[in-house]
Amino acid sequence: RKKTAILISGRGSNMGALISAAMSPDYPAEITLVLSNRPDAKGLERAAELGIATAVVDHKDHAGDREAFEKSVDAVLKDHKIDLVALAGFMRILTPYLVNAWAGRMINIHPALLPSFKGLATHERALQEGVKLHGATVHYVSAEMDDGPIIMQGAVPVLDSDTPDTLAARVLNVEHQIYPKALSMVASGKAKVSGARVTGSGNSNETETLI
Ligand code: GAR
């Protein structure tokens, strides 16, 4: 089983979904570390309750020096002999330093159907643009923010009655379904990257069943 670290900044509901999936002994990844850049992240308490090692690398201790912050994160990951990194609501922009160090071994979940709505406030922007389908994307992390080969997507309908909060809740539910599946594909070696594309993730069927 691939030793996997989850990086969080907040409540950690995606972290919880990954931990639950990895409790099954035949799941190809085990969650051996949860690391946060915020000491007060709610997800840290949850992880500790579940008996998972936790670490804090506070970005505020690194006085605006992103690379020094990332060197500290990298050192903790190495200490724990981590094979794979899953970003789950980790709200720091990464520099090429950490991205290159973990190329092909670091994945992220983004609350939109990439390449639409990179960045923040994705649900507000989806409503403003009037899209009828919205969703979430799990992708490999590359040097460009919210870019990198797409591993899996899940789509949801946008309803006339939606507010950013109701839409966020519908998307979050899909996040909790696709992230464990995508991590499993990566950890088992089933997801294969060829150029910008990832094959082997069974993506279209997953999306259909999630609508
Ligand atoms: C999730 O919706 C995740 O997709 C998003 O933050 C939320 C974290 O929730 N990530 C980003 O916006 C990354 N830029 P969680 O802490 O409950 O998993």
PDB file of C-alpha atoms and ligand atoms in Angstrom:
ATOM      1  CA  ARG A   1       0.000   0.000   0.000  1.00  0.00           C
ATOM      2  CA  LYS A   2       1.267   3.446  -0.945  1.00  0.00           C
ATOM      3  CA  LYS A   3       2.005   5.665   2.059  1.00  0.00           C
ATOM      4  CA  THR A   4      -0.104   8.739   1.447  1.00  0.00           C
ATOM      5  CA  ALA A   5      -0.071  12.179   3.082  1.00  0.00           C
ATOM      6  CA  ILE A   6      -3.117  14.429   2.951  1.00  0.00           C
ATOM      7  CA  LEU A   7      -2.455  18.180   3.010  1.00  0.00           C
ATOM      8  CA  ILE A   8      -5.270  20.326   4.388  1.00  0.00           C
ATOM      9  CA  SER A   9      -5.970  23.894   5.504  1.00  0.00           C
ATOM     10  CA  GLY A  10      -9.466  23.595   6.955  1.00  0.00           C
ATOM     11  CA  ARG A  11     -12.335  21.331   7.870  1.00  0.00           C
ATOM     12  CA  GLY A  12     -11.029  18.278   6.055  1.00  0.00           C
ATOM     13  CA  SER A  13     -14.194  16.623   4.774  1.00  0.00           C
ATOM     14  CA  ASN A  14     -12.366  15.289   1.711  1.00  0.00           C
ATOM     15  CA  MET A  15      -9.624  14.103   4.050  1.00  0.00           C
ATOM     16  CA  GLY A  16     -12.319  12.209   5.974  1.00  0.00           C
ATOM     17  CA  ALA A  17     -13.579  10.556   2.788  1.00  0.00           C
ATOM     18  CA  LEU A  18     -10.057   9.442   1.856  1.00  0.00           C
ATOM     19  CA  ILE A  19      -9.361   8.114   5.361  1.00  0.00           C
ATOM     20  CA  SER A  20     -12.636   6.143   5.365  1.00  0.00           C
ATOM     21  CA  ALA A  21     -11.872   4.575   1.988  1.00  0.00           C
ATOM     22  CA  ALA A  22      -8.342   3.685   3.075  1.00  0.00           C
ATOM     23  CA  MET A  23      -9.655   1.850   6.130  1.00  0.00           C
ATOM     24  CA  SER A  24     -10.534  -0.991   3.805  1.00  0.00           C
ATOM     25  CA  PRO A  25      -7.502  -3.334   3.790  1.00  0.00           C
ATOM     26  CA  ASP A  26      -7.612  -3.861   0.020  1.00  0.00           C
ATOM     27  CA  TYR A  27      -7.481  -0.117  -0.720  1.00  0.00           C
ATOM     28  CA  PRO A  28      -4.126   0.528  -2.450  1.00  0.00           C
ATOM     29  CA  ALA A  29      -3.185   3.586  -0.359  1.00  0.00           C
ATOM     30  CA  GLU A  30      -2.843   3.997   3.393  1.00  0.00           C
ATOM     31  CA  ILE A  31      -3.128   7.431   4.967  1.00  0.00           C
ATOM     32  CA  THR A  32      -0.112   7.771   7.238  1.00  0.00           C
ATOM     33  CA  LEU A  33       0.074  11.555   7.676  1.00  0.00           C
ATOM     34  CA  VAL A  34      -2.180  14.608   7.683  1.00  0.00           C
ATOM     35  CA  LEU A  35      -0.285  17.883   7.367  1.00  0.00           C
ATOM     36  CA  SER A  36      -1.771  21.366   7.691  1.00  0.00           C
ATOM     37  CA  ASN A  37      -0.362  24.835   7.092  1.00  0.00           C
ATOM     38  CA  ARG A  38      -2.804  26.120   9.709  1.00  0.00           C
ATOM     39  CA  PRO A  39      -2.451  24.997  13.330  1.00  0.00           C
ATOM     40  CA  ASP A  40      -6.200  25.545  13.895  1.00  0.00           C
ATOM     41  CA  ALA A  41      -7.420  23.428  10.941  1.00  0.00           C
ATOM     42  CA  LYS A  42     -10.442  21.422  12.142  1.00  0.00           C
ATOM     43  CA  GLY A  43      -9.353  18.418  10.107  1.00  0.00           C
ATOM     44  CA  LEU A  44      -6.249  17.974  12.299  1.00  0.00           C
ATOM     45  CA  GLU A  45      -8.390  17.091  15.333  1.00  0.00           C
ATOM     46  CA  ARG A  46     -10.395  14.622  13.291  1.00  0.00           C
ATOM     47  CA  ALA A  47      -7.259  12.937  11.937  1.00  0.00           C
ATOM     48  CA  ALA A  48      -5.723  12.674  15.416  1.00  0.00           C
ATOM     49  CA  GLU A  49      -8.958  11.126  16.759  1.00  0.00           C
ATOM     50  CA  LEU A  50      -8.673   8.521  14.010  1.00  0.00           C
ATOM     51  CA  GLY A  51      -5.126   7.711  15.119  1.00  0.00           C
ATOM     52  CA  ILE A  52      -3.347   9.255  12.141  1.00  0.00           C
ATOM     53  CA  ALA A  53      -0.068  11.143  12.581  1.00  0.00           C
ATOM     54  CA  THR A  54      -0.484  14.894  12.161  1.00  0.00           C
ATOM     55  CA  ALA A  55       1.961  17.705  11.451  1.00  0.00           C
ATOM     56  CA  VAL A  56       1.741  21.476  11.162  1.00  0.00           C
ATOM     57  CA  VAL A  57       4.014  23.563   8.966  1.00  0.00           C
ATOM     58  CA  ASP A  58       2.702  27.077   9.588  1.00  0.00           C
ATOM     59  CA  HIS A  59       3.253  29.258   6.525  1.00  0.00           C
ATOM     60  CA  LYS A  60       3.319  32.281   8.856  1.00  0.00           C
ATOM     61  CA  ASP A  61       6.568  30.963  10.381  1.00  0.00           C
ATOM     62  CA  HIS A  62       8.229  31.328   6.990  1.00  0.00           C
ATOM     63  CA  ALA A  63       7.804  35.100   6.585  1.00  0.00           C
ATOM     64  CA  GLY A  64       6.602  35.219   2.994  1.00  0.00           C
ATOM     65  CA  ASP A  65       9.289  32.805   1.802  1.00  0.00           C
ATOM     66  CA  ARG A  66       7.266  30.203  -0.122  1.00  0.00           C
ATOM     67  CA  GLU A  67      10.243  28.030  -0.942  1.00  0.00           C
ATOM     68  CA  ALA A  68      11.397  27.851   2.696  1.00  0.00           C
ATOM     69  CA  PHE A  69       7.837  26.851   3.658  1.00  0.00           C
ATOM     70  CA  GLU A  70       7.825  24.165   0.968  1.00  0.00           C
ATOM     71  CA  LYS A  71      11.250  22.865   2.044  1.00  0.00           C
ATOM     72  CA  SER A  72       9.830  22.332   5.532  1.00  0.00           C
ATOM     73  CA  VAL A  73       6.772  20.556   4.107  1.00  0.00           C
ATOM     74  CA  ASP A  74       9.002  18.381   1.911  1.00  0.00           C
ATOM     75  CA  ALA A  75      11.208  17.469   4.894  1.00  0.00           C
ATOM     76  CA  VAL A  76       8.182  16.302   6.910  1.00  0.00           C
ATOM     77  CA  LEU A  77       6.927  14.233   3.951  1.00  0.00           C
ATOM     78  CA  LYS A  78      10.353  12.627   3.595  1.00  0.00           C
ATOM     79  CA  ASP A  79      10.567  11.936   7.353  1.00  0.00           C
ATOM     80  CA  HIS A  80       7.316   9.994   7.054  1.00  0.00           C
ATOM     81  CA  LYS A  81       8.552   8.126   3.947  1.00  0.00           C
ATOM     82  CA  ILE A  82       5.548   9.332   1.967  1.00  0.00           C
ATOM     83  CA  ASP A  83       4.923   7.923  -1.531  1.00  0.00           C
ATOM     84  CA  LEU A  84       1.903  10.001  -2.579  1.00  0.00           C
ATOM     85  CA  VAL A  85       0.488  13.401  -1.623  1.00  0.00           C
ATOM     86  CA  ALA A  86      -3.216  14.272  -1.838  1.00  0.00           C
ATOM     87  CA  LEU A  87      -4.086  17.970  -1.503  1.00  0.00           C
ATOM     88  CA  ALA A  88      -7.536  18.318   0.047  1.00  0.00           C
ATOM     89  CA  GLY A  89      -8.511  21.949   0.539  1.00  0.00           C
ATOM     90  CA  PHE A  90      -4.852  22.933   0.933  1.00  0.00           C
ATOM     91  CA  MET A  91      -5.125  26.661   0.303  1.00  0.00           C
ATOM     92  CA  ARG A  92      -1.530  27.561  -0.601  1.00  0.00           C
ATOM     93  CA  ILE A  93      -0.266  28.277  -4.095  1.00  0.00           C
ATOM     94  CA  LEU A  94       2.674  25.947  -4.696  1.00  0.00           C
ATOM     95  CA  THR A  95       5.924  26.945  -6.386  1.00  0.00           C
ATOM     96  CA  PRO A  96       7.709  24.758  -8.946  1.00  0.00           C
ATOM     97  CA  TYR A  97       9.982  23.640  -6.091  1.00  0.00           C
ATOM     98  CA  LEU A  98       7.415  21.381  -4.384  1.00  0.00           C
ATOM     99  CA  VAL A  99       5.521  20.608  -7.591  1.00  0.00           C
ATOM    100  CA  ASN A 100       8.677  19.301  -9.289  1.00  0.00           C
ATOM    101  CA  ALA A 101       9.804  17.399  -6.199  1.00  0.00           C
ATOM    102  CA  TRP A 102       6.489  15.480  -6.241  1.00  0.00           C
ATOM    103  CA  ALA A 103       5.771  15.407  -9.981  1.00  0.00           C
ATOM    104  CA  GLY A 104       3.481  12.489 -10.810  1.00  0.00           C
ATOM    105  CA  ARG A 105       3.010  11.747  -7.098  1.00  0.00           C
ATOM    106  CA  MET A 106       0.872  14.726  -6.017  1.00  0.00           C
ATOM    107  CA  ILE A 107      -2.842  15.087  -6.770  1.00  0.00           C
ATOM    108  CA  ASN A 108      -5.447  17.755  -5.958  1.00  0.00           C
ATOM    109  CA  ILE A 109      -9.214  18.138  -5.887  1.00  0.00           C
ATOM    110  CA  HIS A 110     -10.737  21.305  -7.294  1.00  0.00           C
ATOM    111  CA  PRO A 111     -14.421  22.248  -6.882  1.00  0.00           C
ATOM    112  CA  ALA A 112     -15.212  22.822 -10.581  1.00  0.00           C
ATOM    113  CA  LEU A 113     -15.109  21.013 -13.905  1.00  0.00           C
ATOM    114  CA  LEU A 114     -11.630  22.087 -15.015  1.00  0.00           C
ATOM    115  CA  PRO A 115     -10.494  23.797 -17.137  1.00  0.00           C
ATOM    116  CA  SER A 116     -13.518  25.979 -16.255  1.00  0.00           C
ATOM    117  CA  PHE A 117     -13.392  28.019 -13.061  1.00  0.00           C
ATOM    118  CA  LYS A 118      -9.802  27.736 -11.880  1.00  0.00           C
ATOM    119  CA  GLY A 119      -9.066  29.594  -8.644  1.00  0.00           C
ATOM    120  CA  LEU A 120     -11.455  30.599  -5.875  1.00  0.00           C
ATOM    121  CA  ALA A 121     -15.237  31.213  -5.554  1.00  0.00           C
ATOM    122  CA  THR A 122     -15.980  28.544  -8.170  1.00  0.00           C
ATOM    123  CA  HIS A 123     -19.642  28.069  -7.191  1.00  0.00           C
ATOM    124  CA  GLU A 124     -20.464  31.796  -7.279  1.00  0.00           C
ATOM    125  CA  ARG A 125     -18.818  32.056 -10.696  1.00  0.00           C
ATOM    126  CA  ALA A 126     -20.608  28.986 -12.039  1.00  0.00           C
ATOM    127  CA  LEU A 127     -23.958  30.559 -11.064  1.00  0.00           C
ATOM    128  CA  GLN A 128     -22.966  33.928 -12.569  1.00  0.00           C
ATOM    129  CA  GLU A 129     -22.010  32.275 -15.860  1.00  0.00           C
ATOM    130  CA  GLY A 130     -25.242  30.306 -15.936  1.00  0.00           C
ATOM    131  CA  VAL A 131     -23.656  26.912 -16.566  1.00  0.00           C
ATOM    132  CA  LYS A 132     -26.083  23.991 -16.324  1.00  0.00           C
ATOM    133  CA  LEU A 133     -23.492  21.420 -15.272  1.00  0.00           C
ATOM    134  CA  HIS A 134     -20.880  21.941 -12.589  1.00  0.00           C
ATOM    135  CA  GLY A 135     -18.785  19.561 -10.546  1.00  0.00           C
ATOM    136  CA  ALA A 136     -15.369  18.627  -9.274  1.00  0.00           C
ATOM    137  CA  THR A 137     -12.054  17.493 -10.726  1.00  0.00           C
ATOM    138  CA  VAL A 138      -9.197  15.394  -9.365  1.00  0.00           C
ATOM    139  CA  HIS A 139      -5.966  16.123 -11.229  1.00  0.00           C
ATOM    140  CA  TYR A 140      -2.218  15.734 -10.986  1.00  0.00           C
ATOM    141  CA  VAL A 141      -0.571  18.889  -9.703  1.00  0.00           C
ATOM    142  CA  SER A 142       1.546  20.790 -12.214  1.00  0.00           C
ATOM    143  CA  ALA A 143       3.330  24.139 -12.019  1.00  0.00           C
ATOM    144  CA  GLU A 144       0.251  26.056 -13.252  1.00  0.00           C
ATOM    145  CA  MET A 145      -2.468  26.482 -10.612  1.00  0.00           C
ATOM    146  CA  ASP A 146      -5.485  24.142 -11.069  1.00  0.00           C
ATOM    147  CA  ASP A 147      -3.883  22.656 -14.150  1.00  0.00           C
ATOM    148  CA  GLY A 148      -2.298  19.285 -14.775  1.00  0.00           C
ATOM    149  CA  PRO A 149      -3.631  16.023 -16.211  1.00  0.00           C
ATOM    150  CA  ILE A 150      -7.230  15.274 -15.187  1.00  0.00           C
ATOM    151  CA  ILE A 151      -7.695  11.940 -13.417  1.00  0.00           C
ATOM    152  CA  MET A 152     -11.427  11.986 -12.704  1.00  0.00           C
ATOM    153  CA  GLN A 153     -14.391  14.348 -12.802  1.00  0.00           C
ATOM    154  CA  GLY A 154     -17.871  14.219 -11.332  1.00  0.00           C
ATOM    155  CA  ALA A 155     -20.699  16.398 -12.640  1.00  0.00           C
ATOM    156  CA  VAL A 156     -23.862  17.695 -10.969  1.00  0.00           C
ATOM    157  CA  PRO A 157     -26.791  19.652 -12.391  1.00  0.00           C
ATOM    158  CA  VAL A 158     -27.137  23.343 -11.540  1.00  0.00           C
ATOM    159  CA  LEU A 159     -30.710  23.997 -10.392  1.00  0.00           C
ATOM    160  CA  ASP A 160     -32.687  27.225 -10.843  1.00  0.00           C
ATOM    161  CA  SER A 161     -33.081  27.441  -7.075  1.00  0.00           C
ATOM    162  CA  ASP A 162     -29.351  27.100  -6.340  1.00  0.00           C
ATOM    163  CA  THR A 163     -27.371  29.483  -4.179  1.00  0.00           C
ATOM    164  CA  PRO A 164     -23.578  29.179  -3.917  1.00  0.00           C
ATOM    165  CA  ASP A 165     -24.095  27.204  -0.704  1.00  0.00           C
ATOM    166  CA  THR A 166     -26.586  24.664  -2.070  1.00  0.00           C
ATOM    167  CA  LEU A 167     -24.459  24.175  -5.175  1.00  0.00           C
ATOM    168  CA  ALA A 168     -21.312  23.789  -3.042  1.00  0.00           C
ATOM    169  CA  ALA A 169     -23.024  21.086  -0.977  1.00  0.00           C
ATOM    170  CA  ARG A 170     -24.031  19.131  -4.108  1.00  0.00           C
ATOM    171  CA  VAL A 171     -20.504  19.382  -5.502  1.00  0.00           C
ATOM    172  CA  LEU A 172     -18.935  18.439  -2.155  1.00  0.00           C
ATOM    173  CA  ASN A 173     -20.944  15.229  -2.131  1.00  0.00           C
ATOM    174  CA  VAL A 174     -19.455  14.361  -5.541  1.00  0.00           C
ATOM    175  CA  GLU A 175     -15.960  15.310  -4.302  1.00  0.00           C
ATOM    176  CA  HIS A 176     -16.312  12.730  -1.535  1.00  0.00           C
ATOM    177  CA  GLN A 177     -17.200  10.087  -4.131  1.00  0.00           C
ATOM    178  CA  ILE A 178     -14.567  10.783  -6.777  1.00  0.00           C
ATOM    179  CA  TYR A 179     -11.534  11.573  -4.602  1.00  0.00           C
ATOM    180  CA  PRO A 180     -11.265   8.093  -3.041  1.00  0.00           C
ATOM    181  CA  LYS A 181     -11.749   6.513  -6.489  1.00  0.00           C
ATOM    182  CA  ALA A 182      -9.122   8.738  -8.091  1.00  0.00           C
ATOM    183  CA  LEU A 183      -6.567   8.136  -5.326  1.00  0.00           C
ATOM    184  CA  SER A 184      -7.162   4.416  -5.700  1.00  0.00           C
ATOM    185  CA  MET A 185      -6.482   4.653  -9.467  1.00  0.00           C
ATOM    186  CA  VAL A 186      -3.239   6.521  -8.840  1.00  0.00           C
ATOM    187  CA  ALA A 187      -2.022   4.337  -5.967  1.00  0.00           C
ATOM    188  CA  SER A 188      -2.718   1.115  -7.856  1.00  0.00           C
ATOM    189  CA  GLY A 189      -0.969   2.402 -10.994  1.00  0.00           C
ATOM    190  CA  LYS A 190      -4.165   2.093 -13.075  1.00  0.00           C
ATOM    191  CA  ALA A 191      -4.184   5.773 -14.014  1.00  0.00           C
ATOM    192  CA  LYS A 192      -1.607   6.267 -16.753  1.00  0.00           C
ATOM    193  CA  VAL A 193      -0.448   9.720 -17.847  1.00  0.00           C
ATOM    194  CA  SER A 194       0.258  10.229 -21.532  1.00  0.00           C
ATOM    195  CA  GLY A 195       0.899  13.874 -22.324  1.00  0.00           C
ATOM    196  CA  ALA A 196      -2.033  15.922 -21.054  1.00  0.00           C
ATOM    197  CA  ARG A 197      -4.306  12.887 -20.775  1.00  0.00           C
ATOM    198  CA  VAL A 198      -4.784  10.298 -18.076  1.00  0.00           C
ATOM    199  CA  THR A 199      -6.200   7.001 -19.243  1.00  0.00           C
ATOM    200  CA  GLY A 200      -7.495   4.065 -17.254  1.00  0.00           C
ATOM    201  CA  SER A 201      -9.651   6.004 -14.809  1.00  0.00           C
ATOM    202  CA  GLY A 202     -13.007   4.946 -16.322  1.00  0.00           C
ATOM    203  CA  ASN A 203     -13.994   8.562 -16.194  1.00  0.00           C
ATOM    204  CA  SER A 204     -17.061   8.890 -18.418  1.00  0.00           C
ATOM    205  CA  ASN A 205     -18.956   6.110 -16.678  1.00  0.00           C
ATOM    206  CA  GLU A 206     -18.166   7.562 -13.292  1.00  0.00           C
ATOM    207  CA  THR A 207     -19.501  10.928 -14.375  1.00  0.00           C
ATOM    208  CA  GLU A 208     -22.725   9.498 -15.775  1.00  0.00           C
ATOM    209  CA  THR A 209     -23.548   7.618 -12.625  1.00  0.00           C
ATOM    210  CA  LEU A 210     -22.911  10.672 -10.474  1.00  0.00           C
ATOM    211  CA  ILE A 211     -25.333  13.034 -12.241  1.00  0.00           C
TER     212      ILE A 211
HETATM  213  C1  GAR B   1     -13.240  21.470  -1.137  1.00  0.00           C
HETATM  214  O1  GAR B   1     -14.442  21.867  -1.757  1.00  0.00           O
HETATM  215  C2  GAR B   1     -12.100  21.465  -2.131  1.00  0.00           C
HETATM  216  O2  GAR B   1     -12.481  21.051  -3.409  1.00  0.00           O
HETATM  217  C3  GAR B   1     -11.717  22.920  -2.130  1.00  0.00           C
HETATM  218  O3  GAR B   1     -11.802  23.322  -0.790  1.00  0.00           O
HETATM  219  C4  GAR B   1     -12.792  22.530  -0.131  1.00  0.00           C
HETATM  220  C5  GAR B   1     -12.155  21.906   1.084  1.00  0.00           C
HETATM  221  O4  GAR B   1     -13.135  21.264   1.862  1.00  0.00           O
HETATM  222  N1  GAR B   1     -10.402  23.123  -2.652  1.00  0.00           N
HETATM  223  C6  GAR B   1     -10.019  24.235  -3.254  1.00  0.00           C
HETATM  224  O5  GAR B   1     -10.735  25.199  -3.400  1.00  0.00           O
HETATM  225  C7  GAR B   1      -8.587  24.213  -3.728  1.00  0.00           C
HETATM  226  N2  GAR B   1      -8.261  25.456  -4.337  1.00  0.00           N
HETATM  227  P1  GAR B   1     -12.715  20.143   2.889  1.00  0.00           P
HETATM  228  O6  GAR B   1     -11.636  20.750   3.799  1.00  0.00           O
HETATM  229  O7  GAR B   1     -13.971  19.873   3.668  1.00  0.00           O
HETATM  230  O8  GAR B   1     -12.237  18.959   2.139  1.00  0.00           O
END
